[in-house]
Short mmCIF file of C-alpha atoms in Angstrom, two decimals:
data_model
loop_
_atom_site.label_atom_id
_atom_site.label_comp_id
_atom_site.label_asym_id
_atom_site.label_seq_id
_atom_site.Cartn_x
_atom_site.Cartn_y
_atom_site.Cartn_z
CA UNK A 29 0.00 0.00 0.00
CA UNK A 30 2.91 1.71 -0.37
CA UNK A 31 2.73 3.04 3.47
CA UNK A 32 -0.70 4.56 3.52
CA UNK A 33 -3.69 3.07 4.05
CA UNK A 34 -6.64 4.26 2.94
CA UNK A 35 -10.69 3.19 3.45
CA UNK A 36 -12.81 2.03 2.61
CA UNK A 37 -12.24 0.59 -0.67
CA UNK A 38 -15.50 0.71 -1.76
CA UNK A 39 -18.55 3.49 -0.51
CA UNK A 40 -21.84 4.30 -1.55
CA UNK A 41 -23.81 6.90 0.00
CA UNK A 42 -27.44 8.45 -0.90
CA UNK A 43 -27.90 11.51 -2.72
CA UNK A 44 -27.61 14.91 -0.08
CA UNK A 45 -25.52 13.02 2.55
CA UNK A 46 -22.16 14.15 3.53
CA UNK A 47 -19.05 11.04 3.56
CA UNK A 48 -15.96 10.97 5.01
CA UNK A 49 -12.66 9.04 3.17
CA UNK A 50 -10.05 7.68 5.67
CA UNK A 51 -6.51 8.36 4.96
CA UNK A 52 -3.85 7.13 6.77
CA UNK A 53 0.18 7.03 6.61
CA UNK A 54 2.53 5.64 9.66
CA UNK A 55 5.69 6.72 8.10
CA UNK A 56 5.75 9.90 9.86
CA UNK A 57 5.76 12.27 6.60
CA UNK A 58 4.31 15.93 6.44
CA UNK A 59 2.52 16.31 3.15
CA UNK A 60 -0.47 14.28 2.10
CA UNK A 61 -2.71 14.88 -0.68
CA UNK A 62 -6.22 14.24 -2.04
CA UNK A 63 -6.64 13.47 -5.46
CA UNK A 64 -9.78 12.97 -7.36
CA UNK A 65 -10.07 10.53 -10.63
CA UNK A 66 -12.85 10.15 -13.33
CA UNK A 67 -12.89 8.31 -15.59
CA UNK A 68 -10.46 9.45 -19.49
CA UNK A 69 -8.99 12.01 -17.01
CA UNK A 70 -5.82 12.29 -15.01
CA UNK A 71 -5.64 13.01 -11.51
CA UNK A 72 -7.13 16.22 -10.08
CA UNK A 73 -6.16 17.83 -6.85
CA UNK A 74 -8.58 18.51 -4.53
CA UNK A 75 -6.61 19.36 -0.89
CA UNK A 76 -3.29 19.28 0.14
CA UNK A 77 -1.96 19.60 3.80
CA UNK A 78 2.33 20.05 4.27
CA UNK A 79 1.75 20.54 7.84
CA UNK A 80 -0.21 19.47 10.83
CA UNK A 81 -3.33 21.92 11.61
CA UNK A 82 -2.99 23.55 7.64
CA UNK A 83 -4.07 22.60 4.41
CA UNK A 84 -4.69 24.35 0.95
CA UNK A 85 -6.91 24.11 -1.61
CA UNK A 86 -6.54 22.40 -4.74
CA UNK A 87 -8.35 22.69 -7.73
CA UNK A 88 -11.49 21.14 -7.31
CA UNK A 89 -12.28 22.08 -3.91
CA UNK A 90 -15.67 23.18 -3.62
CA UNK A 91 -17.68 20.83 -1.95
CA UNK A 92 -15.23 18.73 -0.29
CA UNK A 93 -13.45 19.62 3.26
CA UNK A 94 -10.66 18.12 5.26
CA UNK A 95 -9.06 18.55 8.72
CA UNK A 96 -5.41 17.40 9.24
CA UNK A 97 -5.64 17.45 13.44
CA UNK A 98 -2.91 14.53 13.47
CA UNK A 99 0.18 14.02 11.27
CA UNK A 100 -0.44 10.74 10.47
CA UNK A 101 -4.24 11.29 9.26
CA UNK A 102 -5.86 13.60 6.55
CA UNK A 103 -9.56 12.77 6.29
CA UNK A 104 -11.70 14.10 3.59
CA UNK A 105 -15.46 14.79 3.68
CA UNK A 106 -17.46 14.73 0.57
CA UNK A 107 -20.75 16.87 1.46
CA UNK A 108 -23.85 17.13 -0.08
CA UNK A 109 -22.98 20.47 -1.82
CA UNK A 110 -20.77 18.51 -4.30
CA UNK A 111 -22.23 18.30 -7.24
CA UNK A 112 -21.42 15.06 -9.06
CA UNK A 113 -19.18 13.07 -6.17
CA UNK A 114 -19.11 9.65 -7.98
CA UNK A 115 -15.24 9.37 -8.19
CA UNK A 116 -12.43 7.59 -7.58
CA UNK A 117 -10.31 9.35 -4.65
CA UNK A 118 -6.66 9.14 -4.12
CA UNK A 119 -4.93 9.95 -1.45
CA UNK A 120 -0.91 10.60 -1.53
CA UNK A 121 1.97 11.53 1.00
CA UNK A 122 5.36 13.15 -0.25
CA UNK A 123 8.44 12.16 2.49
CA UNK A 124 9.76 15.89 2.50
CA UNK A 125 13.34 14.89 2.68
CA UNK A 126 16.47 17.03 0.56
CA UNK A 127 16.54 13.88 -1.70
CA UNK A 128 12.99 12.86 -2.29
CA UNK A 129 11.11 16.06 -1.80
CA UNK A 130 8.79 15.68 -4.56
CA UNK A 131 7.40 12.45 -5.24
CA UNK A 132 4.46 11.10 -4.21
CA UNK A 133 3.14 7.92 -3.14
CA UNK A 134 -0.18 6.58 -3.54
CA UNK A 135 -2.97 4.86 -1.50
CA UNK A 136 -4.59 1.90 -2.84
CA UNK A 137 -8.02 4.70 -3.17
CA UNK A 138 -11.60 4.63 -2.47
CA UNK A 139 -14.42 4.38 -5.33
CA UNK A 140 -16.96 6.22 -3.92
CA UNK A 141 -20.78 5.85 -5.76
CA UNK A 142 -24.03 8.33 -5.06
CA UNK A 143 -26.56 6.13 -5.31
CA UNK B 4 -0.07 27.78 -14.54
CA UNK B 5 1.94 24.39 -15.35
CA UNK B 6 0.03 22.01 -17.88
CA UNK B 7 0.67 18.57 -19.00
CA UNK B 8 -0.73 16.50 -22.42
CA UNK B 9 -0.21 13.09 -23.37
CA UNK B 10 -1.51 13.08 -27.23
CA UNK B 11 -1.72 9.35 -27.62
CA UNK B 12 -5.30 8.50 -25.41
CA UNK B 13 -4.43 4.68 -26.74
CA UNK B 14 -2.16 2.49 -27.54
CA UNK B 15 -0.94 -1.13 -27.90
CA UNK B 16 2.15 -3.19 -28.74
CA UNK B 17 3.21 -6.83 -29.09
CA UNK B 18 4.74 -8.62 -26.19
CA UNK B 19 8.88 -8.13 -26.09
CA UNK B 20 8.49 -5.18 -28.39
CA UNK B 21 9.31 -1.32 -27.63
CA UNK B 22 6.68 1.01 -27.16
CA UNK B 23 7.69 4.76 -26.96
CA UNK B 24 5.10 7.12 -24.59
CA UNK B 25 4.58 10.54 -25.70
CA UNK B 26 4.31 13.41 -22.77
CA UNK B 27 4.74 17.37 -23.52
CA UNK B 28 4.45 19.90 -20.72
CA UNK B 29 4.45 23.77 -20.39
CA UNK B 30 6.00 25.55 -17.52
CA UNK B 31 8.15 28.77 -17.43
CA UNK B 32 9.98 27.00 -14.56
CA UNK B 33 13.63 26.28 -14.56
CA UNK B 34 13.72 23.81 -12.03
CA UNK B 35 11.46 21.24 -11.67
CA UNK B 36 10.33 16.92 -11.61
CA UNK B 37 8.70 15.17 -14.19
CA UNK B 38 7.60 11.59 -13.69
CA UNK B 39 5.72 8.70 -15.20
CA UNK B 40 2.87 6.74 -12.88
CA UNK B 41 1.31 3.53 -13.64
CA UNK B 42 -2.31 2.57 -12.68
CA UNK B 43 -2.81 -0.78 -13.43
CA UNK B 44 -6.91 -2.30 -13.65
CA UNK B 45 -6.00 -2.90 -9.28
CA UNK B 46 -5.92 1.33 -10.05
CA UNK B 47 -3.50 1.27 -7.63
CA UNK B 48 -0.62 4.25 -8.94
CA UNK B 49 2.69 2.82 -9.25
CA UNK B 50 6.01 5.48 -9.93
CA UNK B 51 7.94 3.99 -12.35
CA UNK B 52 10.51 6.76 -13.24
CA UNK B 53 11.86 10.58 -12.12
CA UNK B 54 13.41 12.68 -13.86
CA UNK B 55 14.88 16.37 -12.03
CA UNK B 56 14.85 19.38 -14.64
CA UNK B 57 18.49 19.94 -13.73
CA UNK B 58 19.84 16.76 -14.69
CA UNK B 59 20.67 16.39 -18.36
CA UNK B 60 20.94 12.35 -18.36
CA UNK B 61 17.90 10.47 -18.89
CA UNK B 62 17.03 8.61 -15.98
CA UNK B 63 16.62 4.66 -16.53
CA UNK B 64 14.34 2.00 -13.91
CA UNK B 65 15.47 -1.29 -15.91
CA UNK B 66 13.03 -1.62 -19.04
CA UNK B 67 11.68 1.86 -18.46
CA UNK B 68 13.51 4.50 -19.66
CA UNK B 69 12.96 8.25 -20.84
CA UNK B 70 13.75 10.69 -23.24
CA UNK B 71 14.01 14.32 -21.46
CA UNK B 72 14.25 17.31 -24.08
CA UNK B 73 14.43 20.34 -21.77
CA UNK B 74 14.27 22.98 -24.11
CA UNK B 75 10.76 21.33 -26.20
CA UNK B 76 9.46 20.40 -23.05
CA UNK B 77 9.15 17.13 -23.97
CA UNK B 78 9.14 14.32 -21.58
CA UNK B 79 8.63 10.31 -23.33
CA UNK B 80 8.71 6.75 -21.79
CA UNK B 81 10.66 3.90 -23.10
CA UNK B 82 9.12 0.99 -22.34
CA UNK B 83 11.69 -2.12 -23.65
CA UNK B 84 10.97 -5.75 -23.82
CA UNK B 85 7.27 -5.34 -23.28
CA UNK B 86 5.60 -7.62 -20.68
CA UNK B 87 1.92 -8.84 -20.47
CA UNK B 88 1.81 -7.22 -17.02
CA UNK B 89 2.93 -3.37 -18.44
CA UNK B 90 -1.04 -3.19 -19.50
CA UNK B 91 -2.11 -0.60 -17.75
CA UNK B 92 -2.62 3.13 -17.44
CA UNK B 93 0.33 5.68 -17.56
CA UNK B 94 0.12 9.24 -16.40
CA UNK B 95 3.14 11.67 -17.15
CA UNK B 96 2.56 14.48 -14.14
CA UNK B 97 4.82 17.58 -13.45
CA UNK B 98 6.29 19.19 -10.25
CA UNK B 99 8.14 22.22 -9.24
CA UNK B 100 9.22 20.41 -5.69
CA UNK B 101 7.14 19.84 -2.86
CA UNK B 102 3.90 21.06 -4.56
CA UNK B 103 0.97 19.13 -6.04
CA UNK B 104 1.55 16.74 -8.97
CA UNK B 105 -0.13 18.08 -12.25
CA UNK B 106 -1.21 14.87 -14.23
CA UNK B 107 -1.73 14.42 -17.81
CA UNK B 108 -4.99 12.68 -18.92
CA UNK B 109 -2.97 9.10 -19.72
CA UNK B 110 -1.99 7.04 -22.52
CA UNK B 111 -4.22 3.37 -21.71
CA UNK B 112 -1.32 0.61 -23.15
CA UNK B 113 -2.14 -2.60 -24.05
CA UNK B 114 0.32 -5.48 -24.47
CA UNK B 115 -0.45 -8.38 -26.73
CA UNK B 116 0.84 -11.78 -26.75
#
């Protein structure tokens, strides 16, 4: 899983309700990422956090919020104001170091469906 | 703001054949990271090469390899000895360092036996 975790892997939720992804890395890194992915397009970004207690906007942000209260968690909440939220979501942590600054690595995702 | 295309939506190639990825990308950066993701059907992304801006070799994972043209902002995979299990999705995607990854829309590869 590449050292985040990341549920669930499936989640359907009715029309007007608000969701919440899990997203989880124990490797202790500082920026994490949420990606969103439909399908014939790339990856979009939707939030980004490079610190505990602060995150930025992506974007795609409108309707979606997240909180990043613990280093090792960055949970996002799809709410009812988002328009079309049948997706898949990815999220991704960066390990911040002089060598490896920039890449990412990916969660295994969640295919959320509005039923 | 930084944009990346991949003109080739589709394509396919015979097992242990070469097949050549195309990726362009437009930034008025001078230093920056360019990489090639895989998403197989698990849709799990997979890095299979990096490439820094500053670095004028081509950076090499075994059978993946790339051709980095600085100045036309181009930015190809080299995919050598093709393998039943390279089907799959590849996304070129752009960085300045620390930031966001901008993704192309993908090139869907299909490897025939």
């Amino acid at each position: 899983d590449g050292g985040i975790t990341q549920s669930p892997k499936y989640l359907f939720r009715k029309e007007g309700q608000n969701v919440t992804l899990s997203c989880e890395q124990n490797l202790n890194h500082d920026a994490m990422y949420w990606y969103r992915q439909d399908p014939g397009q790339g990856l979009r970004l939707i939030y980004y956090s490079q610190i505990v207690n602060d995150f930025q906007k992506g974007d795609i942000a409108e309707g979606y919020s997240v909180s990043r209260e613990k280093k090792e968690s960055f949970p996002l909440t799809v709410t009812s104001a988002q328009k079309n939220p049948t997706a898949f979501y990815l999220c991704a942590w960066s390990p911040g170091t002089s060598v490896d600054t920039d890449t990412q690595y990916f969660g295994p995702g969640t295919r959320l469906t509005v039923l | 703001a930084q944009t990346v295309t991949q003109s080739q939506p589709e394509m396919s190639v015979q097992e242990a054949e070469t097949v050549t990825l195309s990726c362009t990308y437009d930034t008025s950066e001078n230093n920056y990271y360019l990489f090639w993701y895989k998403q197989p059907p698990s849709r799990q992304m997979i890095l299979v090469i990096r490439q820094e801006a500053y670095k004028q070799q081509n950076a090499t994972e075994n059978r993946f390899s790339v051709n980095f043209q600085k100045a036309a902002k181009s930015f190809s995979l080299k995919i050598s000895d093709s393998q039943l299990g390279d089907t799959a999705m590849y996304f070129c995607a752009f960085s300045q360092g620390n930031t966001p990854l901008v993704f192309g829309k993908g090139t869907r590869l299909s490897v025939i036996a």
